[in-house]
mmCIF file of C-alpha atoms in Angstrom:
data_model
loop_
_atom_site.group_PDB
_atom_site.id
_atom_site.type_symbol
_atom_site.label_atom_id
_atom_site.label_comp_id
_atom_site.label_asym_id
_atom_site.label_seq_id
_atom_site.Cartn_x
_atom_site.Cartn_y
_atom_site.Cartn_z
ATOM 1 C CA MET A 1 -89.576 -20.977 -2.594
ATOM 2 C CA ARG A 2 -91.679 -21.795 -5.715
ATOM 3 C CA PRO A 3 -92.715 -18.563 -7.619
ATOM 4 C CA PRO A 4 -96.462 -17.754 -7.988
ATOM 5 C CA GLU A 5 -97.813 -18.528 -11.253
ATOM 6 C CA SER A 6 -97.965 -15.135 -12.383
ATOM 7 C CA ASN A 7 -94.168 -15.044 -12.409
ATOM 8 C CA PRO A 8 -92.030 -16.974 -14.975
ATOM 9 C CA GLY A 9 -89.687 -18.943 -12.805
ATOM 10 C CA PRO A 10 -87.841 -21.951 -14.129
ATOM 11 C CA ASN A 11 -89.119 -24.432 -16.726
ATOM 12 C CA PRO A 12 -88.228 -27.763 -15.012
ATOM 13 C CA ARG A 13 -88.664 -29.524 -18.471
ATOM 14 C CA ARG A 14 -85.802 -28.207 -20.239
ATOM 15 C CA PHE A 15 -82.844 -25.885 -20.810
ATOM 16 C CA PRO A 16 -83.858 -23.551 -23.379
ATOM 17 C CA ARG A 17 -82.093 -23.804 -26.663
ATOM 18 C CA ARG A 18 -81.914 -22.006 -30.155
ATOM 19 C CA THR A 19 -82.952 -23.546 -33.362
ATOM 20 C CA VAL A 20 -79.487 -24.291 -34.211
ATOM 21 C CA LEU A 21 -79.625 -26.950 -31.717
ATOM 22 C CA THR A 22 -83.127 -28.548 -32.342
ATOM 23 C CA ALA A 23 -83.086 -31.936 -30.796
ATOM 24 C CA GLY A 24 -85.435 -33.920 -28.673
ATOM 25 C CA GLY A 25 -84.501 -35.200 -25.217
ATOM 26 C CA LEU A 26 -82.368 -32.605 -23.812
ATOM 27 C CA ILE A 27 -80.941 -33.838 -20.547
ATOM 28 C CA LEU A 28 -78.453 -32.774 -17.758
ATOM 29 C CA ALA A 29 -75.396 -34.247 -18.008
ATOM 30 C CA SER A 30 -73.561 -35.543 -14.704
ATOM 31 C CA GLY A 31 -69.676 -35.046 -14.088
ATOM 32 C CA ALA A 32 -69.169 -31.327 -13.491
ATOM 33 C CA GLY A 33 -65.716 -29.892 -13.876
ATOM 34 C CA THR A 34 -63.527 -28.096 -11.429
ATOM 35 C CA LEU A 35 -61.449 -24.936 -12.013
ATOM 36 C CA ALA A 36 -57.574 -25.159 -11.912
ATOM 37 C CA ALA A 37 -57.884 -22.762 -9.025
ATOM 38 C CA ALA A 38 -60.033 -23.910 -6.186
ATOM 39 C CA GLY A 39 -63.533 -22.534 -5.858
ATOM 40 C CA PRO A 40 -66.008 -21.218 -8.248
ATOM 41 C CA ALA A 41 -65.377 -18.542 -10.845
ATOM 42 C CA THR A 42 -66.402 -15.296 -8.740
ATOM 43 C CA ALA A 43 -63.756 -12.953 -9.603
ATOM 44 C CA ARG A 44 -64.987 -9.474 -10.597
ATOM 45 C CA GLN A 45 -63.237 -7.652 -13.613
ATOM 46 C CA THR A 46 -64.239 -4.330 -14.530
ATOM 47 C CA THR A 47 -62.063 -3.987 -17.426
ATOM 48 C CA PRO A 48 -61.515 -7.306 -19.183
ATOM 49 C CA ARG A 49 -58.307 -7.449 -21.257
ATOM 50 C CA PRO A 50 -59.194 -7.863 -24.994
ATOM 51 C CA SER A 51 -55.510 -8.488 -25.961
ATOM 52 C CA GLY A 52 -54.025 -10.518 -28.657
ATOM 53 C CA PRO A 53 -53.800 -14.443 -28.334
ATOM 54 C CA PRO A 54 -52.976 -15.476 -25.011
ATOM 55 C CA ASP A 55 -50.006 -17.581 -25.765
ATOM 56 C CA ALA A 56 -47.485 -18.345 -28.455
ATOM 57 C CA ASP A 57 -49.262 -21.386 -29.578
ATOM 58 C CA GLU A 58 -51.980 -19.402 -31.140
ATOM 59 C CA ALA A 59 -52.500 -17.399 -34.169
ATOM 60 C CA LEU A 60 -54.808 -14.383 -34.371
ATOM 61 C CA VAL A 61 -57.651 -14.994 -36.886
ATOM 62 C CA TRP A 62 -59.932 -11.986 -36.461
ATOM 63 C CA ARG A 63 -60.872 -9.533 -33.737
ATOM 64 C CA ALA A 64 -62.970 -6.394 -33.330
ATOM 65 C CA ARG A 65 -62.464 -3.689 -30.754
ATOM 66 C CA GLY A 66 -65.441 -2.428 -29.100
ATOM 67 C CA PRO A 67 -68.849 -3.493 -30.726
ATOM 68 C CA LEU A 68 -69.697 -6.609 -32.467
ATOM 69 C CA ALA A 69 -68.559 -5.487 -35.810
ATOM 70 C CA GLY A 70 -70.118 -7.562 -38.770
ATOM 71 C CA TYR A 71 -72.654 -9.332 -36.574
ATOM 72 C CA GLY A 72 -76.363 -9.762 -37.699
ATOM 73 C CA ILE A 73 -79.216 -10.928 -35.604
ATOM 74 C CA ASP A 74 -81.591 -13.963 -36.009
ATOM 75 C CA PRO A 75 -84.458 -15.083 -33.925
ATOM 76 C CA GLU A 76 -85.129 -18.380 -32.346
ATOM 77 C CA CYS A 77 -88.906 -18.362 -31.541
ATOM 78 C CA ASN A 78 -90.179 -20.187 -28.595
ATOM 79 C CA PRO A 79 -86.901 -22.011 -27.626
ATOM 80 C CA GLY A 80 -87.391 -25.562 -26.742
ATOM 81 C CA GLY A 81 -90.766 -25.956 -28.320
ATOM 82 C CA THR A 82 -92.684 -25.430 -24.957
ATOM 83 C CA THR A 83 -94.708 -22.371 -25.916
ATOM 84 C CA ASP A 84 -96.513 -21.043 -28.915
ATOM 85 C CA LEU A 85 -96.398 -17.399 -28.690
ATOM 86 C CA PRO A 86 -96.294 -14.906 -31.532
ATOM 87 C CA CYS A 87 -92.659 -14.156 -32.463
ATOM 88 C CA GLY A 88 -90.697 -13.066 -35.545
ATOM 89 C CA THR A 89 -87.779 -11.111 -36.585
ATOM 90 C CA GLU A 90 -89.133 -7.894 -35.131
ATOM 91 C CA ASP A 91 -88.749 -9.419 -31.730
ATOM 92 C CA VAL A 92 -84.838 -9.471 -31.658
ATOM 93 C CA ALA A 93 -82.659 -6.505 -31.896
ATOM 94 C CA ILE A 94 -78.801 -5.817 -32.133
ATOM 95 C CA THR A 95 -77.663 -2.145 -31.654
ATOM 96 C CA SER A 96 -74.181 -0.581 -30.977
ATOM 97 C CA THR A 97 -72.570 2.288 -29.305
ATOM 98 C CA ALA A 98 -69.025 3.365 -29.920
ATOM 99 C CA ASP A 99 -68.055 0.844 -27.119
ATOM 100 C CA TYR A 100 -70.296 -2.149 -27.262
ATOM 101 C CA SER A 101 -73.109 -3.812 -28.750
ATOM 102 C CA GLU A 102 -76.455 -4.701 -27.212
ATOM 103 C CA VAL A 103 -78.407 -7.926 -28.082
ATOM 104 C CA THR A 104 -82.071 -7.830 -27.188
ATOM 105 C CA ALA A 105 -84.701 -10.459 -26.747
ATOM 106 C CA ASN A 106 -88.175 -8.981 -27.018
ATOM 107 C CA PRO A 107 -87.470 -5.368 -27.719
ATOM 108 C CA ARG A 108 -91.237 -4.747 -28.324
ATOM 109 C CA GLY A 109 -91.887 -5.773 -24.890
ATOM 110 C CA ILE A 110 -94.890 -8.293 -25.931
ATOM 111 C CA THR A 111 -95.713 -11.670 -24.521
ATOM 112 C CA THR A 112 -93.211 -13.782 -26.316
ATOM 113 C CA PHE A 113 -90.324 -16.237 -25.688
ATOM 114 C CA VAL A 114 -87.409 -15.803 -27.936
ATOM 115 C CA ASN A 115 -83.518 -16.137 -28.145
ATOM 116 C CA ALA A 116 -81.841 -13.263 -29.984
ATOM 117 C CA ILE A 117 -78.824 -14.747 -31.870
ATOM 118 C CA GLY A 118 -76.200 -12.205 -32.484
ATOM 119 C CA ARG A 119 -73.959 -14.013 -35.122
ATOM 120 C CA ILE A 120 -71.029 -13.360 -37.601
ATOM 121 C CA LYS A 121 -70.531 -15.938 -40.422
ATOM 122 C CA PHE A 122 -67.191 -16.848 -42.150
ATOM 123 C CA GLY A 123 -67.650 -18.664 -45.537
ATOM 124 C CA ASP A 124 -64.924 -20.957 -46.904
ATOM 125 C CA ARG A 125 -62.195 -18.747 -45.480
ATOM 126 C CA THR A 126 -61.746 -16.900 -42.084
ATOM 127 C CA PRO A 127 -60.660 -13.142 -42.092
ATOM 128 C CA ASP A 128 -57.013 -14.028 -42.111
ATOM 129 C CA HIS A 129 -57.442 -15.597 -45.595
ATOM 130 C CA ARG A 130 -56.725 -19.178 -44.342
ATOM 131 C CA PRO A 131 -59.350 -21.897 -45.513
ATOM 132 C CA ILE A 132 -61.824 -22.926 -42.785
ATOM 133 C CA SER A 133 -60.391 -26.285 -41.583
ATOM 134 C CA LEU A 134 -60.816 -28.831 -38.854
ATOM 135 C CA ALA A 135 -58.535 -26.727 -36.601
ATOM 136 C CA THR A 136 -58.723 -25.802 -32.949
ATOM 137 C CA TYR A 137 -60.476 -22.472 -32.535
ATOM 138 C CA HIS A 138 -60.532 -20.243 -29.402
ATOM 139 C CA TYR A 139 -63.370 -17.622 -29.450
ATOM 140 C CA SER A 140 -63.669 -15.109 -26.715
ATOM 141 C CA TYR A 141 -65.593 -11.906 -26.058
ATOM 142 C CA SER A 142 -66.539 -9.636 -23.019
ATOM 143 C CA ILE A 143 -69.924 -9.574 -21.617
ATOM 144 C CA ARG A 144 -71.931 -7.364 -19.295
ATOM 145 C CA LEU A 145 -75.395 -7.450 -17.823
ATOM 146 C CA PRO A 146 -77.260 -4.140 -17.597
ATOM 147 C CA LEU A 147 -78.822 -5.105 -14.157
ATOM 148 C CA VAL A 148 -78.644 -7.997 -11.864
ATOM 149 C CA PRO A 149 -81.737 -10.094 -12.750
ATOM 150 C CA SER A 150 -84.075 -10.707 -9.713
ATOM 151 C CA PRO A 151 -87.835 -11.284 -9.384
ATOM 152 C CA SER A 152 -88.099 -7.608 -8.639
ATOM 153 C CA SER A 153 -86.505 -6.776 -11.976
ATOM 154 C CA ALA A 154 -89.462 -7.700 -14.044
ATOM 155 C CA PRO A 155 -90.306 -7.451 -16.937
ATOM 156 C CA HIS A 156 -86.420 -7.358 -17.420
ATOM 157 C CA LEU A 157 -85.759 -10.997 -16.775
ATOM 158 C CA PRO A 158 -83.364 -13.256 -18.697
ATOM 159 C CA GLU A 159 -83.297 -17.006 -19.150
ATOM 160 C CA GLN A 160 -79.601 -17.269 -20.307
ATOM 161 C CA THR A 161 -76.881 -16.084 -22.471
ATOM 162 C CA HIS A 162 -75.142 -18.224 -25.154
ATOM 163 C CA GLN A 163 -71.598 -18.220 -26.648
ATOM 164 C CA MET A 164 -71.026 -20.823 -29.500
ATOM 165 C CA ILE A 165 -68.506 -21.737 -32.257
ATOM 166 C CA GLN A 166 -70.566 -23.536 -34.811
ATOM 167 C CA PHE A 167 -68.981 -25.505 -37.851
ATOM 168 C CA TRP A 168 -71.186 -26.544 -40.834
ATOM 169 C CA ASP A 169 -69.811 -28.686 -43.639
ATOM 170 C CA GLY A 170 -72.779 -28.991 -46.046
ATOM 171 C CA SER A 171 -70.872 -30.986 -48.806
ATOM 172 C CA ASN A 172 -68.670 -33.079 -46.568
ATOM 173 C CA ARG A 173 -65.627 -31.636 -47.829
ATOM 174 C CA LEU A 174 -63.720 -31.817 -44.565
ATOM 175 C CA TRP A 175 -65.446 -34.659 -42.793
ATOM 176 C CA ASN A 176 -68.390 -36.912 -43.206
ATOM 177 C CA ALA A 177 -70.890 -34.605 -41.602
ATOM 178 C CA ASP A 178 -74.063 -36.015 -43.126
ATOM 179 C CA LYS A 179 -75.977 -32.719 -42.715
ATOM 180 C CA HIS A 180 -74.779 -32.401 -38.981
ATOM 181 C CA THR A 181 -73.180 -29.308 -37.374
ATOM 182 C CA LEU A 182 -70.345 -29.263 -34.861
ATOM 183 C CA GLU A 183 -71.065 -26.985 -31.871
ATOM 184 C CA ALA A 184 -68.986 -25.685 -28.982
ATOM 185 C CA ALA A 185 -71.910 -23.799 -27.120
ATOM 186 C CA THR A 186 -71.901 -22.812 -23.607
ATOM 187 C CA PHE A 187 -74.484 -20.792 -21.629
ATOM 188 C CA TRP A 188 -74.742 -18.819 -18.361
ATOM 189 C CA LYS A 189 -78.055 -19.523 -16.431
ATOM 190 C CA LEU A 190 -79.652 -16.256 -15.363
ATOM 191 C CA ASN A 191 -83.242 -16.851 -14.668
ATOM 192 C CA PRO A 192 -83.479 -15.688 -10.969
ATOM 193 C CA TRP A 193 -85.988 -18.448 -9.989
ATOM 194 C CA ASP A 194 -83.783 -21.349 -11.427
ATOM 195 C CA PRO A 195 -81.781 -23.320 -8.935
ATOM 196 C CA ASN A 196 -78.952 -23.338 -11.515
ATOM 197 C CA PHE A 197 -78.813 -19.439 -11.457
ATOM 198 C CA GLY A 198 -75.167 -18.225 -12.248
ATOM 199 C CA LYS A 199 -73.923 -21.651 -13.473
ATOM 200 C CA ILE A 200 -72.230 -22.120 -16.607
ATOM 201 C CA PHE A 201 -73.088 -25.078 -18.745
ATOM 202 C CA ALA A 202 -71.667 -26.817 -22.140
ATOM 203 C CA TYR A 203 -73.822 -28.468 -24.535
ATOM 204 C CA THR A 204 -72.697 -31.765 -25.458
ATOM 205 C CA MET A 205 -74.208 -35.275 -26.499
ATOM 206 C CA VAL A 206 -75.059 -38.186 -24.422
ATOM 207 C CA ASP A 207 -76.404 -41.256 -26.028
ATOM 208 C CA GLY A 208 -77.238 -39.403 -29.195
ATOM 209 C CA HIS A 209 -78.987 -36.761 -27.432
ATOM 210 C CA LEU A 210 -78.278 -33.105 -26.676
ATOM 211 C CA ALA A 211 -77.273 -32.714 -22.909
ATOM 212 C CA ALA A 212 -76.361 -29.774 -20.833
ATOM 213 C CA HIS A 213 -72.892 -30.516 -19.018
ATOM 214 C CA ASP A 214 -72.585 -28.729 -15.644
ATOM 215 C CA THR A 215 -69.028 -27.345 -15.881
ATOM 216 C CA GLY A 216 -68.789 -26.403 -12.278
ATOM 217 C CA VAL A 217 -68.124 -22.883 -12.961
ATOM 218 C CA VAL A 218 -70.260 -20.403 -11.027
ATOM 219 C CA LEU A 219 -70.336 -16.737 -11.725
ATOM 220 C CA PRO A 220 -72.749 -14.829 -9.742
ATOM 221 C CA PRO A 221 -74.462 -12.311 -11.910
ATOM 222 C CA ASP A 222 -73.307 -8.648 -11.395
ATOM 223 C CA THR A 223 -73.149 -5.667 -13.629
ATOM 224 C CA ASP A 224 -69.315 -5.856 -14.313
ATOM 225 C CA TRP A 225 -67.562 -6.757 -17.541
ATOM 226 C CA HIS A 226 -66.538 -10.356 -17.774
ATOM 227 C CA ARG A 227 -64.503 -12.121 -20.349
ATOM 228 C CA PHE A 228 -65.882 -15.533 -21.613
ATOM 229 C CA GLU A 229 -63.862 -17.909 -23.812
ATOM 230 C CA VAL A 230 -64.425 -21.292 -25.432
ATOM 231 C CA VAL A 231 -62.085 -23.675 -27.319
ATOM 232 C CA ALA A 232 -63.139 -26.335 -29.688
ATOM 233 C CA ASP A 233 -60.984 -29.013 -31.418
ATOM 234 C CA LEU A 234 -63.076 -29.657 -34.683
ATOM 235 C CA ALA A 235 -60.764 -32.503 -35.865
ATOM 236 C CA ARG A 236 -61.394 -34.501 -32.611
ATOM 237 C CA GLN A 237 -64.949 -33.086 -32.252
ATOM 238 C CA THR A 238 -64.446 -32.088 -28.683
ATOM 239 C CA TYR A 239 -64.094 -29.186 -26.324
ATOM 240 C CA VAL A 240 -60.765 -28.250 -25.150
ATOM 241 C CA GLY A 241 -62.026 -25.958 -22.441
ATOM 242 C CA LEU A 242 -63.589 -22.747 -21.466
ATOM 243 C CA ALA A 243 -62.419 -19.620 -19.290
ATOM 244 C CA VAL A 244 -64.109 -16.872 -17.337
ATOM 245 C CA ASP A 245 -62.146 -13.932 -16.510
ATOM 246 C CA GLY A 246 -58.874 -15.658 -17.370
ATOM 247 C CA ARG A 247 -59.401 -18.587 -15.242
ATOM 248 C CA ARG A 248 -59.353 -21.860 -17.358
ATOM 249 C CA LEU A 249 -61.200 -25.110 -17.114
ATOM 250 C CA ALA A 250 -60.155 -27.940 -19.160
ATOM 251 C CA LEU A 251 -62.886 -29.851 -20.799
ATOM 252 C CA THR A 252 -60.879 -32.456 -22.539
ATOM 253 C CA ASP A 253 -62.612 -35.167 -24.407
ATOM 254 C CA LEU A 254 -66.159 -33.615 -23.633
ATOM 255 C CA PRO A 255 -67.936 -34.254 -27.248
ATOM 256 C CA LEU A 256 -69.160 -31.204 -29.093
ATOM 257 C CA ALA A 257 -72.751 -31.117 -29.865
ATOM 258 C CA SER A 258 -73.811 -32.388 -33.265
ATOM 259 C CA ILE A 259 -77.043 -31.406 -34.696
ATOM 260 C CA HIS A 260 -78.980 -32.767 -37.807
ATOM 261 C CA HIS A 261 -80.125 -30.049 -40.354
ATOM 262 C CA PRO A 262 -81.338 -31.808 -43.375
ATOM 263 C CA ASP A 263 -82.703 -28.658 -44.943
ATOM 264 C CA TRP A 264 -79.514 -26.738 -44.713
ATOM 265 C CA GLY A 265 -77.312 -25.928 -47.863
ATOM 266 C CA THR A 266 -73.894 -27.097 -49.146
ATOM 267 C CA ASP A 267 -71.771 -24.295 -47.853
ATOM 268 C CA LEU A 268 -68.695 -24.333 -45.506
ATOM 269 C CA THR A 269 -69.196 -22.043 -42.771
ATOM 270 C CA LEU A 270 -67.786 -21.105 -39.332
ATOM 271 C CA VAL A 271 -70.286 -19.212 -37.282
ATOM 272 C CA LEU A 272 -69.675 -17.296 -33.871
ATOM 273 C CA THR A 273 -72.406 -16.131 -31.664
ATOM 274 C CA ALA A 274 -73.398 -13.955 -28.883
ATOM 275 C CA GLU A 275 -77.009 -14.591 -27.847
ATOM 276 C CA SER A 276 -79.444 -13.112 -25.319
ATOM 277 C CA GLU A 277 -82.665 -14.969 -24.295
ATOM 278 C CA ASN A 278 -85.516 -13.475 -22.430
ATOM 279 C CA ALA A 279 -86.985 -15.652 -19.591
ATOM 280 C CA TRP A 280 -89.627 -18.259 -20.089
ATOM 281 C CA PRO A 281 -92.731 -16.329 -19.552
ATOM 282 C CA GLY A 282 -94.764 -19.138 -17.576
ATOM 283 C CA THR A 283 -97.682 -21.007 -18.167
ATOM 284 C CA ASN A 284 -99.945 -18.090 -17.639
ATOM 285 C CA PRO A 285 -97.427 -15.858 -19.639
ATOM 286 C CA ILE A 286 -96.097 -12.487 -18.519
ATOM 287 C CA VAL A 287 -94.062 -10.036 -20.479
ATOM 288 C CA THR A 288 -90.344 -10.611 -20.137
ATOM 289 C CA GLN A 289 -87.410 -9.006 -21.983
ATOM 290 C CA TRP A 290 -83.641 -8.666 -21.870
ATOM 291 C CA THR A 291 -80.649 -7.305 -23.156
ATOM 292 C CA THR A 292 -77.207 -8.369 -23.011
ATOM 293 C CA GLN A 293 -74.114 -6.190 -23.815
ATOM 294 C CA TYR A 294 -71.094 -7.526 -25.648
ATOM 295 C CA LYS A 295 -67.686 -6.126 -26.822
ATOM 296 C CA ASP A 296 -64.263 -7.121 -28.091
ATOM 297 C CA PRO A 297 -64.924 -10.454 -30.033
ATOM 298 C CA GLN A 298 -61.883 -12.282 -30.919
ATOM 299 C CA LEU A 299 -61.091 -15.583 -32.749
ATOM 300 C CA SER A 300 -57.745 -17.377 -32.854
ATOM 301 C CA ARG A 301 -56.550 -20.815 -34.068
ATOM 302 C CA LEU A 302 -54.154 -23.007 -32.218
ATOM 303 C CA ARG A 303 -50.936 -23.761 -34.082
ATOM 304 C CA ARG A 304 -50.770 -27.284 -32.572
ATOM 305 C CA PRO A 305 -53.396 -29.790 -31.882
ATOM 306 C CA SER A 306 -55.620 -29.188 -28.780
ATOM 307 C CA ARG A 307 -53.859 -29.715 -25.244
ATOM 308 C CA THR A 308 -55.403 -29.597 -21.926
ATOM 309 C CA TRP A 309 -55.866 -26.082 -20.551
ATOM 310 C CA SER A 310 -54.476 -24.956 -17.385
ATOM 311 C CA THR A 311 -53.885 -21.708 -15.497
#
């Protein structure tokens, strides 16, 4: 059923995206992947295992037990450029308990549309004192929703959550970046009116345009902790795969997103994100706000070139 105009509902014109991926013509890519185990990723896991690297082929680079230690917060106002609502740094927040962090979009509860970008940045070297390189990186965290989003949960309505490994080489030291990022970015669609509710997508490029690739993974929203993982081969500029609650999906040869930022600096930076976006507020805007809980972030580096993931 189409929601009444007073409710946000899905925006059929675009998948919202933060400013770090400002590109025109976002499209939905075909060719959904399948999990190694048949069926969607629906397993519940109340205590995800934030252990060390999953196999001997990986070297631990960094991890934080519990909250998102070292993460800051940035806003992306009016994602996708389809609204023009008041928005600023006061419209995103990150707070922590002893056990986890909360990333909140629209903590003031005003009529706005914003993606709260929780992020940690590593410049030149990663925390293991190794130079940032065109390696294959594996980023994971645990994620929990404070409630199951539904039309009756308003104003607590999400659009989606995001996980990203972003690489920036502003001086073309490691590759001829020409002011472009490389980004392994996935999102979990959570707008309860959207037909893609519960699906997990990966951002990629199709014919030079940003595209949302349907991975075929479906995680029905609940209030359990879940473990999300993404692996990116920066040398080949492709994904290796993603995982939900330990169930791996190979995304071999799927291109990473690559976005032009002519105004960015000359630094060499690796960025990890944990993002929370409130729901598109509708053409007759209503108040929506959303908080996502995160814990146990971890980054590792593959010792060998990327390989196809399998369970």
